[in-house]
Amino acid sequence: MEEEDIGEWVLVRRSTEKDLWNPSGSVGDGGGESSEPLKVTFGGPAKHWTDAIPIGNGRLGAMVWGGVASEILQLNEDTLWTGTPGNYTDPKAPEALAEVRKLVDNGEYFAATEAAVKLSGNPSDVYQPLGDIKLEFDDSHLNYTVPSYRRELDLDTATAKISYSVGDVEFTREHFASNPNQVIASKISGSKSGSLSFTVSLDSKLHHHSQVNSTNQIIMQGSCPDKRPSPKVMVNDNPKGVQFTAILDLQISESRGSIQTLDDKKLKVEGCDWAVLLLVASSSFDGPFTKPSDSEKDPTLESLSTLKSTKNLSYSDLYARHLDDYQSLFHRVSLQLSKSSKNICVDGSLKRDNHASHIKDSDHGTVSTAERVKSFQTDEDPALVELLFQFGRYLLISCSRPGTQVANLQGIWNKDIEPPWDAAQHLNINLQMNYWPSLPCNLRECQEPLFDYLSSLSVNGSKTAKVNYEASGYVVHQISDLWAKTSPDRGQAVWAMWPMGGAWVCTHLWEHYTYTMDKDFLKNKAYPLLEGCTLFLLDWLIEVPGGYLETNPSTSPEHMFVAPDGKQASVSYSSTMDISIIKEVFSEIVSAAEILGRNEDALIKRVLEAQPRLLPTRIARDGSIMEWAQDFQDPDIHHRHLSHLFGLYPGHTITVDKTPDLCKAAENTLHKRGEEGPGWSTTWKIALWAHLRNSEHAYRMVKHLFDLVDPDLEAKFEGGLYSNLFTAHPPFQIDANFGFSAAVAEMLVQSTVKDLYLLPALPRDKWGSGCVKGLKARGRVTVNICWKEGDLHEVGLWSKEQNSVKRIHYRGRTVTANISIGRVYTFNNKLKCVRADSL
């Protein structure tokens, strides 16, 4: 690698979608850009894993601790899981299913719940950590000047930066994960020539061997266990699963410094000006249907090849390619929020008057983000909302890219051999929430791994459906893993017996079409998967006296009810969520068939016959939405799941315009559930309140999330944020980070293919003025909105590839607009088109 002194970077942003429109008037040309630097800042090195900085390129991830005398970059690679391809069928299941159904028919719900354990399967496999880059600096670093220490994640450049001073020398480090070159790159430098000395090594909790490969490389080879860890078996006793290789390449300044080998495992650098480390890693994973022992992939050769491709690239070349790739996604959307438009200057910049805050705007560069989270309950700083919104987009770009694995319960970041809930894909809310922001927040490419994953699930799920339930199509239950597990989880029916996971993911296919209007995607990818899902649902439904079609057995995810005999049970029939998801899938495949000219298909005729025979969503005696087919007593009214509100969001069967009575019942349901709950529950509630057009309660839940979690006492918390802005269940689950970004977008813009609702849940007293640019609406329309003093100022709309007719709604006013390809339309606060410019 060649290296040059690049000095201070001058970033020249290339034009993105959000740059195609700017508001007129006093908002100025800067309208829409974030009012504060998009940086997550820290007051010192990480003390806990959730203090570290996450970076990632979709496949490789690292957590940067920022230690001074010793530093750790904890590493992940998204295909490192325990296990091998599994058999997700149970020939005994049909007999158990018949038993459970008979008990449900007889109203013996407690007995049915007990019997349903016979339908349970095996647990998922477990996501594993790759290892650590360990850096040890000389003892002088122990005497660093504490006030000089800076650590930050710059969301604008996806770069982690650390700096501190030792005497008169300033040391700096920067780290980024490159998607184009598939490396994690680090540069370490000292301001004084020859001042940099350190030792570097690679380590792993997995079975591995590490050695110096040449004068400047360390190679680590290892294996994942072929079975999930057992409490009595050490992980290294079972190294027959996925194989992996990581290679760390080290380059130092040519004019100064030396590299030595220590113990054949470490590299020691002495007296250099700067050092660049490149980490590459690969595994033998060759898809969910290939045993690791049969894989022909050589992770060592792949890693060496990846490293070779960077040979003629300088560090600045790598960084420029990284920026070009990352910013082409991240810069599509900007968000600016202000408490009062009176503080917006003519040039578009913001000056805030946060009377309740002890943190001034000028202090945001020096006050840690954790301190800002702490003060949010009093100052309600809108810039922190901007930061968390964009942090969610940053994380999705960093952990889910075309060709990678689907984002798991922790994205790609995990330090543990036995992470909470196995860091597995949970399909009863968590996996779906991971991808909620991908479409409205203009990151549609990041959703591709979800559809690749569903394709794999459909293969295994067809076997599960056929053997376990004697049904056609495919089925997926509540939990899965790298191997596309489709059978029920181990354990109680309250979580394990839920065969609607695949159907929920299927709704994302139609959503992708409605946002992109990509007919080829609908025909070639979405429709075959919708078809298989629909075949299973039709076979799963049972005709009962009275003509209705019901699901049996049925649960409402992870929630119990009190049966008429006073016993708590989870298994009954036709839970509201079951029927809501089925209605959604049936509606979607009928609409897709109409677009593709398949209205006369036998399958569509079966769906049309089934639709009117599904139970309607009903209202309970207390005025809330019924969660089960009967108005059972709820033993836990504050339960974290909101499954029976699926039809309100992310579904479409409950809307303010068409079902006002159900919306009132949904509001009662949310009041009944209360405000407490894990992070993902909080962000789901934001979106639900937004779809009820209730800005006050949507904002209350926004505010509720800003609660700084103490990692040493996290069991005392429900929801909240860690110091690095990871969201908490607790412990850490990434879903709420994504749910937050999506929910804020829903507060500002809601849509159907034909309708566009502007600022439907804007908290005008909290975000009195602002501008959002680059959000996407259904119908392939890009939306830009600026507002002042709580009222709409201007709207910019365009569509690059699709002529569109939109009914635009704002505060009871509706206009119809024709959006033609290649033109940008500007509407004023009366929804009158005042400008139409060429793109």
Short mmCIF file of N, CA and C in Angstrom, two decimals, residues 324-398:
data_model
loop_
_atom_site.label_atom_id
_atom_site.label_comp_id
_atom_site.label_asym_id
_atom_site.label_seq_id
_atom_site.Cartn_x
_atom_site.Cartn_y
_atom_site.Cartn_z
N ASP A 324 -17.72 7.39 -1.13
CA ASP A 324 -18.58 7.46 -2.31
C ASP A 324 -19.71 6.44 -2.21
N ASP A 325 -19.37 5.25 -1.75
CA ASP A 325 -20.37 4.19 -1.60
C ASP A 325 -21.36 4.52 -0.48
N TYR A 326 -20.86 4.82 0.69
CA TYR A 326 -21.72 5.04 1.85
C TYR A 326 -22.59 6.27 1.68
N GLN A 327 -22.00 7.37 1.24
CA GLN A 327 -22.77 8.61 1.16
C GLN A 327 -23.81 8.58 0.05
N SER A 328 -23.61 7.73 -0.96
CA SER A 328 -24.64 7.61 -1.99
C SER A 328 -25.94 7.08 -1.41
N LEU A 329 -25.86 6.39 -0.28
CA LEU A 329 -27.05 5.92 0.43
C LEU A 329 -27.45 6.88 1.54
N PHE A 330 -26.49 7.22 2.38
CA PHE A 330 -26.82 8.01 3.57
C PHE A 330 -27.32 9.40 3.23
N HIS A 331 -26.76 10.02 2.20
CA HIS A 331 -27.11 11.40 1.87
C HIS A 331 -28.44 11.54 1.13
N ARG A 332 -29.15 10.46 0.95
CA ARG A 332 -30.44 10.57 0.27
C ARG A 332 -31.48 11.30 1.11
N VAL A 333 -31.32 11.26 2.42
CA VAL A 333 -32.33 11.83 3.32
C VAL A 333 -31.67 12.79 4.30
N SER A 334 -32.29 13.93 4.51
CA SER A 334 -31.85 14.85 5.56
C SER A 334 -33.05 15.24 6.41
N LEU A 335 -32.78 15.55 7.65
CA LEU A 335 -33.84 15.94 8.59
C LEU A 335 -33.34 17.08 9.45
N GLN A 336 -34.17 18.12 9.56
CA GLN A 336 -33.86 19.27 10.39
C GLN A 336 -35.10 19.57 11.23
N LEU A 337 -34.93 19.60 12.54
CA LEU A 337 -36.03 19.89 13.45
C LEU A 337 -35.66 21.06 14.34
N SER A 338 -36.63 21.92 14.62
CA SER A 338 -36.39 23.07 15.49
C SER A 338 -37.63 23.31 16.32
N LYS A 339 -37.42 23.78 17.53
CA LYS A 339 -38.55 24.08 18.39
C LYS A 339 -39.33 25.29 17.91
N SER A 340 -38.61 26.24 17.32
CA SER A 340 -39.29 27.47 16.91
C SER A 340 -38.70 27.97 15.62
N SER A 341 -39.57 28.24 14.66
CA SER A 341 -39.09 28.76 13.38
C SER A 341 -38.50 30.16 13.52
N LYS A 342 -38.81 30.84 14.60
CA LYS A 342 -38.25 32.18 14.79
C LYS A 342 -36.74 32.13 14.94
N ASN A 343 -36.21 30.96 15.21
CA ASN A 343 -34.77 30.82 15.34
C ASN A 343 -34.11 30.34 14.06
N ILE A 344 -34.87 30.25 12.96
CA ILE A 344 -34.26 29.92 11.68
C ILE A 344 -33.78 31.19 11.02
N CYS A 345 -32.49 31.22 10.69
CA CYS A 345 -31.90 32.40 10.07
C CYS A 345 -32.23 32.43 8.58
N VAL A 346 -31.95 33.55 7.98
CA VAL A 346 -32.21 33.72 6.56
C VAL A 346 -31.43 32.71 5.73
N ASP A 347 -30.22 32.38 6.19
CA ASP A 347 -29.39 31.45 5.40
C ASP A 347 -29.75 29.99 5.64
N GLY A 348 -30.78 29.74 6.45
CA GLY A 348 -31.22 28.37 6.67
C GLY A 348 -30.62 27.71 7.90
N SER A 349 -29.64 28.34 8.53
CA SER A 349 -29.03 27.76 9.72
C SER A 349 -29.94 27.97 10.92
N LEU A 350 -29.66 27.24 11.98
CA LEU A 350 -30.52 27.29 13.15
C LEU A 350 -29.80 27.90 14.35
N LYS A 351 -30.56 28.69 15.11
CA LYS A 351 -30.11 29.12 16.42
C LYS A 351 -31.22 28.75 17.40
N ARG A 352 -30.87 27.92 18.37
CA ARG A 352 -31.90 27.48 19.29
C ARG A 352 -31.89 28.27 20.58
N ASP A 353 -33.06 28.31 21.18
CA ASP A 353 -33.18 28.92 22.50
C ASP A 353 -33.79 27.88 23.41
N ASN A 354 -32.95 26.94 23.84
CA ASN A 354 -33.43 25.84 24.67
C ASN A 354 -33.44 26.28 26.13
N HIS A 355 -34.51 26.94 26.50
CA HIS A 355 -34.55 27.56 27.83
C HIS A 355 -34.37 26.55 28.95
N ALA A 356 -34.86 25.32 28.75
CA ALA A 356 -34.82 24.35 29.84
C ALA A 356 -33.52 23.57 29.90
N SER A 357 -32.63 23.82 28.95
CA SER A 357 -31.44 22.98 28.85
C SER A 357 -30.24 23.61 29.53
N HIS A 358 -29.44 22.76 30.16
CA HIS A 358 -28.16 23.23 30.67
C HIS A 358 -27.06 23.01 29.65
N ILE A 359 -27.43 22.42 28.51
CA ILE A 359 -26.46 22.19 27.43
C ILE A 359 -26.75 23.16 26.31
N LYS A 360 -25.83 24.03 26.03
CA LYS A 360 -26.00 24.97 24.93
C LYS A 360 -25.64 24.30 23.62
N ASP A 361 -26.18 24.84 22.52
CA ASP A 361 -25.87 24.27 21.22
C ASP A 361 -24.38 24.27 20.95
N SER A 362 -23.70 25.29 21.41
CA SER A 362 -22.26 25.38 21.16
C SER A 362 -21.50 24.30 21.91
N ASP A 363 -22.14 23.68 22.90
CA ASP A 363 -21.48 22.65 23.69
C ASP A 363 -21.63 21.25 23.10
N HIS A 364 -22.48 21.11 22.07
CA HIS A 364 -22.76 19.77 21.57
C HIS A 364 -21.52 19.05 21.07
N GLY A 365 -20.51 19.81 20.65
CA GLY A 365 -19.29 19.18 20.18
C GLY A 365 -18.45 18.61 21.31
N THR A 366 -18.62 19.10 22.54
CA THR A 366 -17.80 18.66 23.66
C THR A 366 -18.59 17.83 24.67
N VAL A 367 -19.89 18.02 24.75
CA VAL A 367 -20.70 17.23 25.66
C VAL A 367 -20.99 15.88 25.02
N SER A 368 -20.83 14.82 25.78
CA SER A 368 -21.05 13.49 25.22
C SER A 368 -22.52 13.29 24.86
N THR A 369 -22.75 12.41 23.91
CA THR A 369 -24.12 12.08 23.53
C THR A 369 -24.89 11.50 24.72
N ALA A 370 -24.21 10.74 25.55
CA ALA A 370 -24.86 10.19 26.75
C ALA A 370 -25.41 11.30 27.64
N GLU A 371 -24.64 12.38 27.81
CA GLU A 371 -25.12 13.50 28.61
C GLU A 371 -26.33 14.16 27.95
N ARG A 372 -26.33 14.22 26.65
CA ARG A 372 -27.47 14.79 25.93
C ARG A 372 -28.71 13.92 26.10
N VAL A 373 -28.52 12.60 26.09
CA VAL A 373 -29.66 11.70 26.34
C VAL A 373 -30.20 11.93 27.74
N LYS A 374 -29.30 12.06 28.70
CA LYS A 374 -29.71 12.30 30.09
C LYS A 374 -30.56 13.57 30.22
N SER A 375 -30.19 14.59 29.49
CA SER A 375 -30.87 15.88 29.63
C SER A 375 -32.12 16.00 28.77
N PHE A 376 -32.40 14.98 27.95
CA PHE A 376 -33.51 15.11 27.00
C PHE A 376 -34.85 15.28 27.70
N GLN A 377 -35.02 14.67 28.85
CA GLN A 377 -36.32 14.79 29.54
C GLN A 377 -36.63 16.22 29.94
N THR A 378 -35.60 17.07 30.02
CA THR A 378 -35.85 18.47 30.35
C THR A 378 -35.69 19.38 29.13
N ASP A 379 -34.68 19.14 28.29
CA ASP A 379 -34.48 20.09 27.18
C ASP A 379 -35.17 19.65 25.88
N GLU A 380 -35.47 18.36 25.75
CA GLU A 380 -36.15 17.83 24.56
C GLU A 380 -35.51 18.34 23.27
N ASP A 381 -34.20 18.24 23.23
CA ASP A 381 -33.41 18.78 22.12
C ASP A 381 -33.78 18.09 20.80
N PRO A 382 -34.36 18.81 19.84
CA PRO A 382 -34.73 18.18 18.57
C PRO A 382 -33.53 17.65 17.79
N ALA A 383 -32.35 18.23 18.00
CA ALA A 383 -31.16 17.75 17.28
C ALA A 383 -30.82 16.33 17.68
N LEU A 384 -31.17 15.93 18.89
CA LEU A 384 -30.92 14.55 19.31
C LEU A 384 -31.88 13.59 18.62
N VAL A 385 -33.08 14.03 18.34
CA VAL A 385 -34.02 13.22 17.55
C VAL A 385 -33.48 13.04 16.14
N GLU A 386 -32.98 14.11 15.56
CA GLU A 386 -32.35 14.02 14.24
C GLU A 386 -31.23 12.98 14.25
N LEU A 387 -30.40 13.05 15.29
CA LEU A 387 -29.24 12.15 15.38
C LEU A 387 -29.68 10.70 15.47
N LEU A 388 -30.67 10.40 16.33
CA LEU A 388 -31.10 9.02 16.50
C LEU A 388 -31.80 8.51 15.23
N PHE A 389 -32.55 9.38 14.57
CA PHE A 389 -33.18 9.02 13.29
C PHE A 389 -32.12 8.62 12.27
N GLN A 390 -31.09 9.43 12.13
CA GLN A 390 -30.05 9.13 11.15
C GLN A 390 -29.15 7.99 11.60
N PHE A 391 -29.01 7.79 12.90
CA PHE A 391 -28.23 6.66 13.42
C PHE A 391 -28.87 5.35 12.99
N GLY A 392 -30.20 5.28 13.02
CA GLY A 392 -30.89 4.07 12.56
C GLY A 392 -30.60 3.80 11.09
N ARG A 393 -30.61 4.85 10.26
CA ARG A 393 -30.28 4.68 8.85
C ARG A 393 -28.82 4.23 8.69
N TYR A 394 -27.93 4.83 9.47
CA TYR A 394 -26.52 4.44 9.45
C TYR A 394 -26.35 2.95 9.76
N LEU A 395 -27.04 2.48 10.80
CA LEU A 395 -26.91 1.08 11.20
C LEU A 395 -27.42 0.14 10.12
N LEU A 396 -28.53 0.49 9.47
CA LEU A 396 -29.06 -0.38 8.43
C LEU A 396 -28.09 -0.47 7.25
N ILE A 397 -27.52 0.65 6.85
CA ILE A 397 -26.51 0.64 5.79
C ILE A 397 -25.31 -0.22 6.21
N SER A 398 -24.99 -0.20 7.49
CA SER A 398 -23.79 -0.86 8.01
C SER A 398 -23.97 -2.35 8.24
#
